[in-house]
């Protein structure tokens, strides 16, 4: 199944969602949610490339000779803090508030690169779709890093915030590199839809979708509910993700002179 339904709240500690050794719909990555109560400590020195993205809360990060306190009140209204580590680099995370949550992405990568904490100021809001398609696909995209500024990584990481009743990841596109979408909604009882090729799945708060098999994957949000999702793409050896392939029959909608009914 492409969709992984999270029917209960995450427990304190690490909650695995996908694993790097899965036999079905393999995304080539470990992906999960680290949920922490105040003063809880997590120490990691795994032999994998790792990305810790703060979804919400406050924590102290300690790695190498650095120590930084980070805080994020809302994943909808504020950009993320994201710590990117090469294999075998130790990190200590201490939660300073209850219900502090990180997304955690891990994959194999023998390249040794310099650890980096991406600050909120480095992840600016990009308003995609604005001025096109009668504003039906206007959304906020935050790219933490991609191949253009981190070609040593095996990941591309970012976030999307969908406005109520609108689309994202549109026009429909696909790519051979596997991807994970992890969703949050505001209010939490909201929902949206994820298209996977010719199939559609409903997504709810805390759900995750695995995007593999080069399926096109546009998204839609129910009216009244804002939808947030983390996206993590795993490069393929010798074939890194640079840009998607758009379905050509739908590209006309983004042209400046597109006539979209009702043309009034």
PDB file of C-alpha atoms in Angstrom:
ATOM      1  CA  UNK A   1       0.000   0.000   0.000  1.00  0.00           C
ATOM      2  CA  UNK A   2       1.285   3.454  -0.869  1.00  0.00           C
ATOM      3  CA  UNK A   3      -0.539   5.224   1.996  1.00  0.00           C
ATOM      4  CA  UNK A   4       0.464   4.559   5.594  1.00  0.00           C
ATOM      5  CA  UNK A   5      -2.410   5.533   7.874  1.00  0.00           C
ATOM      6  CA  UNK A   6      -1.530   6.856  11.336  1.00  0.00           C
ATOM      7  CA  UNK A   7      -4.798   6.335  13.198  1.00  0.00           C
ATOM      8  CA  UNK A   8      -3.362   7.043  16.678  1.00  0.00           C
ATOM      9  CA  UNK A   9      -1.145   9.826  17.995  1.00  0.00           C
ATOM     10  CA  UNK A  10       2.571   9.121  17.761  1.00  0.00           C
ATOM     11  CA  UNK A  11       4.134   7.744  20.937  1.00  0.00           C
ATOM     12  CA  UNK A  12       7.108   9.357  22.660  1.00  0.00           C
ATOM     13  CA  UNK A  13      10.331   8.198  21.074  1.00  0.00           C
ATOM     14  CA  UNK A  14      11.084   7.290  17.481  1.00  0.00           C
ATOM     15  CA  UNK A  15       8.117   6.145  15.380  1.00  0.00           C
ATOM     16  CA  UNK A  16       9.332   4.318  12.235  1.00  0.00           C
ATOM     17  CA  UNK A  17       7.151   4.743   9.138  1.00  0.00           C
ATOM     18  CA  UNK A  18       9.296   3.463   6.269  1.00  0.00           C
ATOM     19  CA  UNK A  19      12.494   1.422   6.390  1.00  0.00           C
ATOM     20  CA  UNK A  20      15.396   1.211   4.010  1.00  0.00           C
ATOM     21  CA  UNK A  21      15.070  -2.582   3.634  1.00  0.00           C
ATOM     22  CA  UNK A  22      11.349  -2.817   2.821  1.00  0.00           C
ATOM     23  CA  UNK A  23      10.421  -5.510   0.325  1.00  0.00           C
ATOM     24  CA  UNK A  24       7.369  -3.711  -1.110  1.00  0.00           C
ATOM     25  CA  UNK A  25       7.278  -0.130  -2.462  1.00  0.00           C
ATOM     26  CA  UNK A  26      10.832   0.490  -1.263  1.00  0.00           C
ATOM     27  CA  UNK A  27      11.722   4.178  -0.888  1.00  0.00           C
ATOM     28  CA  UNK A  28      15.437   3.512  -0.213  1.00  0.00           C
ATOM     29  CA  UNK A  29      15.192   5.418   3.080  1.00  0.00           C
ATOM     30  CA  UNK A  30      14.250   5.199   6.720  1.00  0.00           C
ATOM     31  CA  UNK A  31      11.596   7.788   7.508  1.00  0.00           C
ATOM     32  CA  UNK A  32       9.863   8.360  10.818  1.00  0.00           C
ATOM     33  CA  UNK A  33       8.741  10.819  13.467  1.00  0.00           C
ATOM     34  CA  UNK A  34      10.683  11.518  16.650  1.00  0.00           C
ATOM     35  CA  UNK A  35       8.254  12.727  19.319  1.00  0.00           C
ATOM     36  CA  UNK A  36       9.750  13.934  22.596  1.00  0.00           C
ATOM     37  CA  UNK A  37       8.540  15.083  25.994  1.00  0.00           C
ATOM     38  CA  UNK A  38      10.303  17.863  27.882  1.00  0.00           C
ATOM     39  CA  UNK A  39      13.840  16.896  28.996  1.00  0.00           C
ATOM     40  CA  UNK A  40      13.768  13.699  26.925  1.00  0.00           C
ATOM     41  CA  UNK A  41      17.140  13.031  25.282  1.00  0.00           C
ATOM     42  CA  UNK A  42      17.873  11.290  21.974  1.00  0.00           C
ATOM     43  CA  UNK A  43      21.423  10.392  20.903  1.00  0.00           C
ATOM     44  CA  UNK A  44      22.189   9.181  17.382  1.00  0.00           C
ATOM     45  CA  UNK A  45      25.471   8.237  15.728  1.00  0.00           C
ATOM     46  CA  UNK A  46      24.202   5.903  13.019  1.00  0.00           C
ATOM     47  CA  UNK A  47      26.270   5.037   9.951  1.00  0.00           C
ATOM     48  CA  UNK A  48      23.774   6.724   7.612  1.00  0.00           C
ATOM     49  CA  UNK A  49      23.204  10.188   6.235  1.00  0.00           C
ATOM     50  CA  UNK A  50      20.528  11.791   8.446  1.00  0.00           C
ATOM     51  CA  UNK A  51      18.132  14.731   8.272  1.00  0.00           C
ATOM     52  CA  UNK A  52      16.326  16.017  11.376  1.00  0.00           C
ATOM     53  CA  UNK A  53      13.595  18.528  10.495  1.00  0.00           C
ATOM     54  CA  UNK A  54      11.824  20.267  13.388  1.00  0.00           C
ATOM     55  CA  UNK A  55       8.074  20.142  12.792  1.00  0.00           C
ATOM     56  CA  UNK A  56       7.084  21.788  16.055  1.00  0.00           C
ATOM     57  CA  UNK A  57       8.457  22.420  19.535  1.00  0.00           C
ATOM     58  CA  UNK A  58      11.760  23.444  21.084  1.00  0.00           C
ATOM     59  CA  UNK A  59      15.010  21.518  21.460  1.00  0.00           C
ATOM     60  CA  UNK A  60      18.726  21.841  22.013  1.00  0.00           C
ATOM     61  CA  UNK A  61      20.889  20.274  19.315  1.00  0.00           C
ATOM     62  CA  UNK A  62      24.474  19.282  20.097  1.00  0.00           C
ATOM     63  CA  UNK A  63      26.814  17.941  17.414  1.00  0.00           C
ATOM     64  CA  UNK A  64      30.549  18.156  16.866  1.00  0.00           C
ATOM     65  CA  UNK A  65      31.559  21.321  18.788  1.00  0.00           C
ATOM     66  CA  UNK A  66      28.215  23.088  18.271  1.00  0.00           C
ATOM     67  CA  UNK A  67      25.205  23.645  20.513  1.00  0.00           C
ATOM     68  CA  UNK A  68      22.078  25.457  19.284  1.00  0.00           C
ATOM     69  CA  UNK A  69      18.593  25.898  20.725  1.00  0.00           C
ATOM     70  CA  UNK A  70      15.878  25.841  18.060  1.00  0.00           C
ATOM     71  CA  UNK A  71      12.170  26.626  18.309  1.00  0.00           C
ATOM     72  CA  UNK A  72       9.189  26.364  15.978  1.00  0.00           C
ATOM     73  CA  UNK A  73       5.646  27.171  17.055  1.00  0.00           C
ATOM     74  CA  UNK A  74       3.818  26.230  13.837  1.00  0.00           C
ATOM     75  CA  UNK A  75       4.809  24.278  10.758  1.00  0.00           C
ATOM     76  CA  UNK A  76       2.119  26.172   8.827  1.00  0.00           C
ATOM     77  CA  UNK A  77       3.290  29.667   9.723  1.00  0.00           C
ATOM     78  CA  UNK A  78       7.042  29.303  10.264  1.00  0.00           C
ATOM     79  CA  UNK A  79       9.911  27.847   8.257  1.00  0.00           C
ATOM     80  CA  UNK A  80      11.780  24.799   9.587  1.00  0.00           C
ATOM     81  CA  UNK A  81      15.074  24.253  11.323  1.00  0.00           C
ATOM     82  CA  UNK A  82      16.828  21.270   9.724  1.00  0.00           C
ATOM     83  CA  UNK A  83      19.997  19.484  10.826  1.00  0.00           C
ATOM     84  CA  UNK A  84      21.811  17.549   8.073  1.00  0.00           C
ATOM     85  CA  UNK A  85      24.481  15.063   9.148  1.00  0.00           C
ATOM     86  CA  UNK A  86      26.859  12.628   7.419  1.00  0.00           C
ATOM     87  CA  UNK A  87      27.246   9.087   8.665  1.00  0.00           C
ATOM     88  CA  UNK A  88      28.866   8.427  12.057  1.00  0.00           C
ATOM     89  CA  UNK A  89      28.455  12.025  13.255  1.00  0.00           C
ATOM     90  CA  UNK A  90      27.020  12.065  16.759  1.00  0.00           C
ATOM     91  CA  UNK A  91      24.047  14.270  17.572  1.00  0.00           C
ATOM     92  CA  UNK A  92      22.368  14.786  20.936  1.00  0.00           C
ATOM     93  CA  UNK A  93      18.828  16.166  20.973  1.00  0.00           C
ATOM     94  CA  UNK A  94      17.268  17.428  24.205  1.00  0.00           C
ATOM     95  CA  UNK A  95      13.606  18.437  24.123  1.00  0.00           C
ATOM     96  CA  UNK A  96      12.841  21.701  25.906  1.00  0.00           C
ATOM     97  CA  UNK A  97       9.052  21.469  25.458  1.00  0.00           C
ATOM     98  CA  UNK A  98       6.529  18.648  25.568  1.00  0.00           C
ATOM     99  CA  UNK A  99       5.417  17.200  22.228  1.00  0.00           C
ATOM    100  CA  UNK A 100       8.467  18.400  20.327  1.00  0.00           C
ATOM    101  CA  UNK A 101       8.481  16.584  16.992  1.00  0.00           C
ATOM    102  CA  UNK A 102      11.084  15.993  14.295  1.00  0.00           C
ATOM    103  CA  UNK A 103      10.821  14.177  10.996  1.00  0.00           C
ATOM    104  CA  UNK A 104      13.819  11.877  10.643  1.00  0.00           C
ATOM    105  CA  UNK A 105      15.160  10.743   7.270  1.00  0.00           C
ATOM    106  CA  UNK A 106      18.086   8.342   6.900  1.00  0.00           C
ATOM    107  CA  UNK A 107      19.799   6.645   3.989  1.00  0.00           C
ATOM    108  CA  UNK A 108      23.119   5.119   3.005  1.00  0.00           C
ATOM    109  CA  UNK A 109      25.756   7.585   1.830  1.00  0.00           C
ATOM    110  CA  UNK A 110      29.510   7.015   2.074  1.00  0.00           C
ATOM    111  CA  UNK A 111      30.306  10.627   1.145  1.00  0.00           C
ATOM    112  CA  UNK A 112      31.657  12.544   4.108  1.00  0.00           C
ATOM    113  CA  UNK A 113      30.379  16.110   4.045  1.00  0.00           C
ATOM    114  CA  UNK A 114      30.261  18.998   6.484  1.00  0.00           C
ATOM    115  CA  UNK A 115      27.316  18.897   8.864  1.00  0.00           C
ATOM    116  CA  UNK A 116      24.930  21.825   8.455  1.00  0.00           C
ATOM    117  CA  UNK A 117      22.066  23.316  10.406  1.00  0.00           C
ATOM    118  CA  UNK A 118      19.690  25.009   7.965  1.00  0.00           C
ATOM    119  CA  UNK A 119      18.089  27.950   9.757  1.00  0.00           C
ATOM    120  CA  UNK A 120      14.574  29.295   9.363  1.00  0.00           C
ATOM    121  CA  UNK A 121      15.939  32.314   7.487  1.00  0.00           C
ATOM    122  CA  UNK A 122      17.526  30.036   4.875  1.00  0.00           C
ATOM    123  CA  UNK A 123      14.211  28.341   4.044  1.00  0.00           C
ATOM    124  CA  UNK A 124      12.181  31.175   2.592  1.00  0.00           C
ATOM    125  CA  UNK A 125       8.581  30.886   1.440  1.00  0.00           C
ATOM    126  CA  UNK A 126       8.184  30.484  -2.321  1.00  0.00           C
ATOM    127  CA  UNK A 127       4.643  31.236  -3.503  1.00  0.00           C
ATOM    128  CA  UNK A 128       4.241  28.854  -6.416  1.00  0.00           C
ATOM    129  CA  UNK A 129       1.279  28.997  -8.749  1.00  0.00           C
ATOM    130  CA  UNK A 130       0.567  32.614  -7.886  1.00  0.00           C
ATOM    131  CA  UNK A 131      -1.047  34.486 -10.762  1.00  0.00           C
ATOM    132  CA  UNK A 132      -1.891  31.341 -12.724  1.00  0.00           C
ATOM    133  CA  UNK A 133      -4.753  28.835 -12.941  1.00  0.00           C
ATOM    134  CA  UNK A 134      -7.154  31.337 -11.329  1.00  0.00           C
ATOM    135  CA  UNK A 135      -5.177  30.856  -8.069  1.00  0.00           C
ATOM    136  CA  UNK A 136      -6.447  27.269  -7.734  1.00  0.00           C
ATOM    137  CA  UNK A 137      -2.910  25.938  -7.235  1.00  0.00           C
ATOM    138  CA  UNK A 138      -1.347  28.743  -5.204  1.00  0.00           C
ATOM    139  CA  UNK A 139       0.747  27.238  -2.402  1.00  0.00           C
ATOM    140  CA  UNK A 140       3.847  27.831  -0.293  1.00  0.00           C
ATOM    141  CA  UNK A 141       6.953  25.756  -1.043  1.00  0.00           C
ATOM    142  CA  UNK A 142      10.016  25.698   1.213  1.00  0.00           C
ATOM    143  CA  UNK A 143      13.016  23.854  -0.176  1.00  0.00           C
ATOM    144  CA  UNK A 144      15.534  23.106   2.589  1.00  0.00           C
ATOM    145  CA  UNK A 145      18.194  21.735   0.242  1.00  0.00           C
ATOM    146  CA  UNK A 146      18.424  20.071  -3.147  1.00  0.00           C
ATOM    147  CA  UNK A 147      21.032  19.055  -5.691  1.00  0.00           C
ATOM    148  CA  UNK A 148      21.871  22.679  -6.488  1.00  0.00           C
ATOM    149  CA  UNK A 149      23.257  23.428  -3.020  1.00  0.00           C
ATOM    150  CA  UNK A 150      23.935  19.949  -1.587  1.00  0.00           C
ATOM    151  CA  UNK A 151      25.052  17.678  -4.434  1.00  0.00           C
ATOM    152  CA  UNK A 152      26.913  15.516  -1.896  1.00  0.00           C
ATOM    153  CA  UNK A 153      23.620  14.430  -0.325  1.00  0.00           C
ATOM    154  CA  UNK A 154      21.451  11.500  -1.341  1.00  0.00           C
ATOM    155  CA  UNK A 155      18.375  13.524  -0.358  1.00  0.00           C
ATOM    156  CA  UNK A 156      16.255  16.471  -1.429  1.00  0.00           C
ATOM    157  CA  UNK A 157      14.141  17.849   1.426  1.00  0.00           C
ATOM    158  CA  UNK A 158      11.390  20.439   1.658  1.00  0.00           C
ATOM    159  CA  UNK A 159       7.866  21.342   2.726  1.00  0.00           C
ATOM    160  CA  UNK A 160       4.629  22.443   1.075  1.00  0.00           C
ATOM    161  CA  UNK A 161       1.721  24.313   2.650  1.00  0.00           C
ATOM    162  CA  UNK A 162      -1.544  24.034   0.748  1.00  0.00           C
ATOM    163  CA  UNK A 163      -4.285  26.580   1.164  1.00  0.00           C
ATOM    164  CA  UNK A 164      -7.799  25.199   1.826  1.00  0.00           C
ATOM    165  CA  UNK A 165      -9.537  23.932  -1.284  1.00  0.00           C
ATOM    166  CA  UNK A 166      -6.502  24.251  -3.551  1.00  0.00           C
ATOM    167  CA  UNK A 167      -4.057  21.989  -5.372  1.00  0.00           C
ATOM    168  CA  UNK A 168      -0.311  21.486  -5.190  1.00  0.00           C
ATOM    169  CA  UNK A 169       2.360  19.432  -6.958  1.00  0.00           C
ATOM    170  CA  UNK A 170       0.580  20.668 -10.055  1.00  0.00           C
ATOM    171  CA  UNK A 171       0.721  20.395 -13.057  1.00  0.00           C
ATOM    172  CA  UNK A 172       0.971  16.621 -12.572  1.00  0.00           C
ATOM    173  CA  UNK A 173       4.538  15.389 -12.653  1.00  0.00           C
ATOM    174  CA  UNK A 174       6.596  12.289 -11.978  1.00  0.00           C
ATOM    175  CA  UNK A 175      10.196  11.190 -11.531  1.00  0.00           C
ATOM    176  CA  UNK A 176      11.991   7.850 -11.093  1.00  0.00           C
ATOM    177  CA  UNK A 177      13.470   8.791  -7.715  1.00  0.00           C
ATOM    178  CA  UNK A 178      11.400   7.553  -4.742  1.00  0.00           C
ATOM    179  CA  UNK A 179       9.745  10.124  -2.495  1.00  0.00           C
ATOM    180  CA  UNK A 180       7.880  10.334   0.802  1.00  0.00           C
ATOM    181  CA  UNK A 181       5.102  12.792   1.703  1.00  0.00           C
ATOM    182  CA  UNK A 182       4.181  13.203   5.381  1.00  0.00           C
ATOM    183  CA  UNK A 183       1.010  15.189   6.145  1.00  0.00           C
ATOM    184  CA  UNK A 184      -0.366  17.506   8.816  1.00  0.00           C
ATOM    185  CA  UNK A 185      -3.685  19.383   8.743  1.00  0.00           C
ATOM    186  CA  UNK A 186      -5.053  22.557  10.293  1.00  0.00           C
ATOM    187  CA  UNK A 187      -7.524  21.898  11.902  1.00  0.00           C
ATOM    188  CA  UNK A 188      -6.303  18.363  12.645  1.00  0.00           C
ATOM    189  CA  UNK A 189      -9.531  16.638  11.598  1.00  0.00           C
ATOM    190  CA  UNK A 190      -9.086  17.899   8.032  1.00  0.00           C
ATOM    191  CA  UNK A 191      -8.251  15.833   4.992  1.00  0.00           C
ATOM    192  CA  UNK A 192      -7.032  15.974   1.422  1.00  0.00           C
ATOM    193  CA  UNK A 193      -6.352  13.729  -1.545  1.00  0.00           C
ATOM    194  CA  UNK A 194      -3.175  12.346  -3.045  1.00  0.00           C
ATOM    195  CA  UNK A 195      -3.300  11.208  -6.656  1.00  0.00           C
ATOM    196  CA  UNK A 196      -0.961   8.353  -7.560  1.00  0.00           C
ATOM    197  CA  UNK A 197      -1.143   7.752 -11.281  1.00  0.00           C
ATOM    198  CA  UNK A 198      -4.784   6.920 -11.971  1.00  0.00           C
ATOM    199  CA  UNK A 199      -5.581   6.141  -8.329  1.00  0.00           C
ATOM    200  CA  UNK A 200      -6.442   8.518  -5.486  1.00  0.00           C
ATOM    201  CA  UNK A 201      -6.058   8.051  -1.726  1.00  0.00           C
ATOM    202  CA  UNK A 202      -7.504  10.151   1.083  1.00  0.00           C
ATOM    203  CA  UNK A 203      -4.864  11.542   3.431  1.00  0.00           C
ATOM    204  CA  UNK A 204      -5.382  12.677   7.012  1.00  0.00           C
ATOM    205  CA  UNK A 205      -3.350  14.188   9.854  1.00  0.00           C
ATOM    206  CA  UNK A 206      -0.063  12.281  10.412  1.00  0.00           C
ATOM    207  CA  UNK A 207      -0.499  10.058   7.333  1.00  0.00           C
ATOM    208  CA  UNK A 208       2.433   9.265   5.055  1.00  0.00           C
ATOM    209  CA  UNK A 209       2.464   8.333   1.371  1.00  0.00           C
ATOM    210  CA  UNK A 210       5.234   6.510  -0.484  1.00  0.00           C
ATOM    211  CA  UNK A 211       5.633   7.774  -4.038  1.00  0.00           C
ATOM    212  CA  UNK A 212       7.372   5.192  -6.204  1.00  0.00           C
ATOM    213  CA  UNK A 213       6.965   3.547  -9.631  1.00  0.00           C
ATOM    214  CA  UNK A 214       7.191   6.966 -11.379  1.00  0.00           C
ATOM    215  CA  UNK A 215       3.566   7.727 -10.557  1.00  0.00           C
ATOM    216  CA  UNK A 216       2.308  11.278 -11.049  1.00  0.00           C
ATOM    217  CA  UNK A 217       1.346  12.751  -7.689  1.00  0.00           C
ATOM    218  CA  UNK A 218      -0.681  15.994  -7.601  1.00  0.00           C
ATOM    219  CA  UNK A 219      -2.433  16.846  -4.314  1.00  0.00           C
ATOM    220  CA  UNK A 220      -5.715  18.503  -3.373  1.00  0.00           C
ATOM    221  CA  UNK A 221      -6.965  19.906  -0.081  1.00  0.00           C
ATOM    222  CA  UNK A 222     -10.536  19.914   1.175  1.00  0.00           C
ATOM    223  CA  UNK A 223     -12.130  23.356   1.610  1.00  0.00           C
ATOM    224  CA  UNK A 224     -11.687  24.697   5.135  1.00  0.00           C
ATOM    225  CA  UNK A 225      -8.483  22.780   5.848  1.00  0.00           C
ATOM    226  CA  UNK A 226      -4.860  23.775   5.343  1.00  0.00           C
ATOM    227  CA  UNK A 227      -2.591  20.880   4.405  1.00  0.00           C
ATOM    228  CA  UNK A 228       1.124  20.680   5.195  1.00  0.00           C
ATOM    229  CA  UNK A 229       3.461  17.996   3.981  1.00  0.00           C
ATOM    230  CA  UNK A 230       7.141  17.241   4.258  1.00  0.00           C
ATOM    231  CA  UNK A 231       8.637  15.849   1.070  1.00  0.00           C
ATOM    232  CA  UNK A 232      11.819  13.816   0.966  1.00  0.00           C
ATOM    233  CA  UNK A 233      13.264  12.577  -2.333  1.00  0.00           C
ATOM    234  CA  UNK A 234      15.968   9.947  -2.417  1.00  0.00           C
ATOM    235  CA  UNK A 235      18.433  10.296  -5.311  1.00  0.00           C
ATOM    236  CA  UNK A 236      19.157   7.208  -7.394  1.00  0.00           C
ATOM    237  CA  UNK A 237      22.833   6.383  -7.844  1.00  0.00           C
ATOM    238  CA  UNK A 238      23.929   7.974 -11.116  1.00  0.00           C
ATOM    239  CA  UNK A 239      20.527   9.625 -11.536  1.00  0.00           C
ATOM    240  CA  UNK A 240      19.993  12.427  -9.005  1.00  0.00           C
ATOM    241  CA  UNK A 241      16.723  14.314  -8.828  1.00  0.00           C
ATOM    242  CA  UNK A 242      17.088  17.642 -10.649  1.00  0.00           C
ATOM    243  CA  UNK A 243      13.602  18.408 -11.950  1.00  0.00           C
ATOM    244  CA  UNK A 244      10.388  16.442 -12.507  1.00  0.00           C
ATOM    245  CA  UNK A 245       8.827  15.405 -15.787  1.00  0.00           C
ATOM    246  CA  UNK A 246       5.492  17.185 -16.240  1.00  0.00           C
ATOM    247  CA  UNK A 247       2.583  15.567 -18.039  1.00  0.00           C
ATOM    248  CA  UNK A 248       2.627  17.586 -21.289  1.00  0.00           C
ATOM    249  CA  UNK A 249      -1.125  17.608 -21.839  1.00  0.00           C
ATOM    250  CA  UNK A 250      -1.602  19.669 -18.657  1.00  0.00           C
ATOM    251  CA  UNK A 251       1.206  22.200 -19.033  1.00  0.00           C
ATOM    252  CA  UNK A 252      -1.015  24.661 -20.911  1.00  0.00           C
ATOM    253  CA  UNK A 253      -2.697  25.722 -17.661  1.00  0.00           C
ATOM    254  CA  UNK A 254       0.372  27.655 -16.445  1.00  0.00           C
ATOM    255  CA  UNK A 255       0.772  29.765 -19.574  1.00  0.00           C
ATOM    256  CA  UNK A 256       0.090  33.481 -19.160  1.00  0.00           C
ATOM    257  CA  UNK A 257      -2.496  33.471 -21.967  1.00  0.00           C
ATOM    258  CA  UNK A 258      -4.264  30.289 -20.795  1.00  0.00           C
ATOM    259  CA  UNK A 259      -8.040  30.539 -21.262  1.00  0.00           C
ATOM    260  CA  UNK A 260      -9.601  28.744 -18.305  1.00  0.00           C
ATOM    261  CA  UNK A 261     -13.371  28.474 -18.133  1.00  0.00           C
ATOM    262  CA  UNK A 262     -15.215  30.558 -17.194  1.00  0.00           C
ATOM    263  CA  UNK A 263     -13.044  33.125 -18.932  1.00  0.00           C
ATOM    264  CA  UNK A 264     -14.516  36.146 -17.197  1.00  0.00           C
TER     265      UNK A 264
END
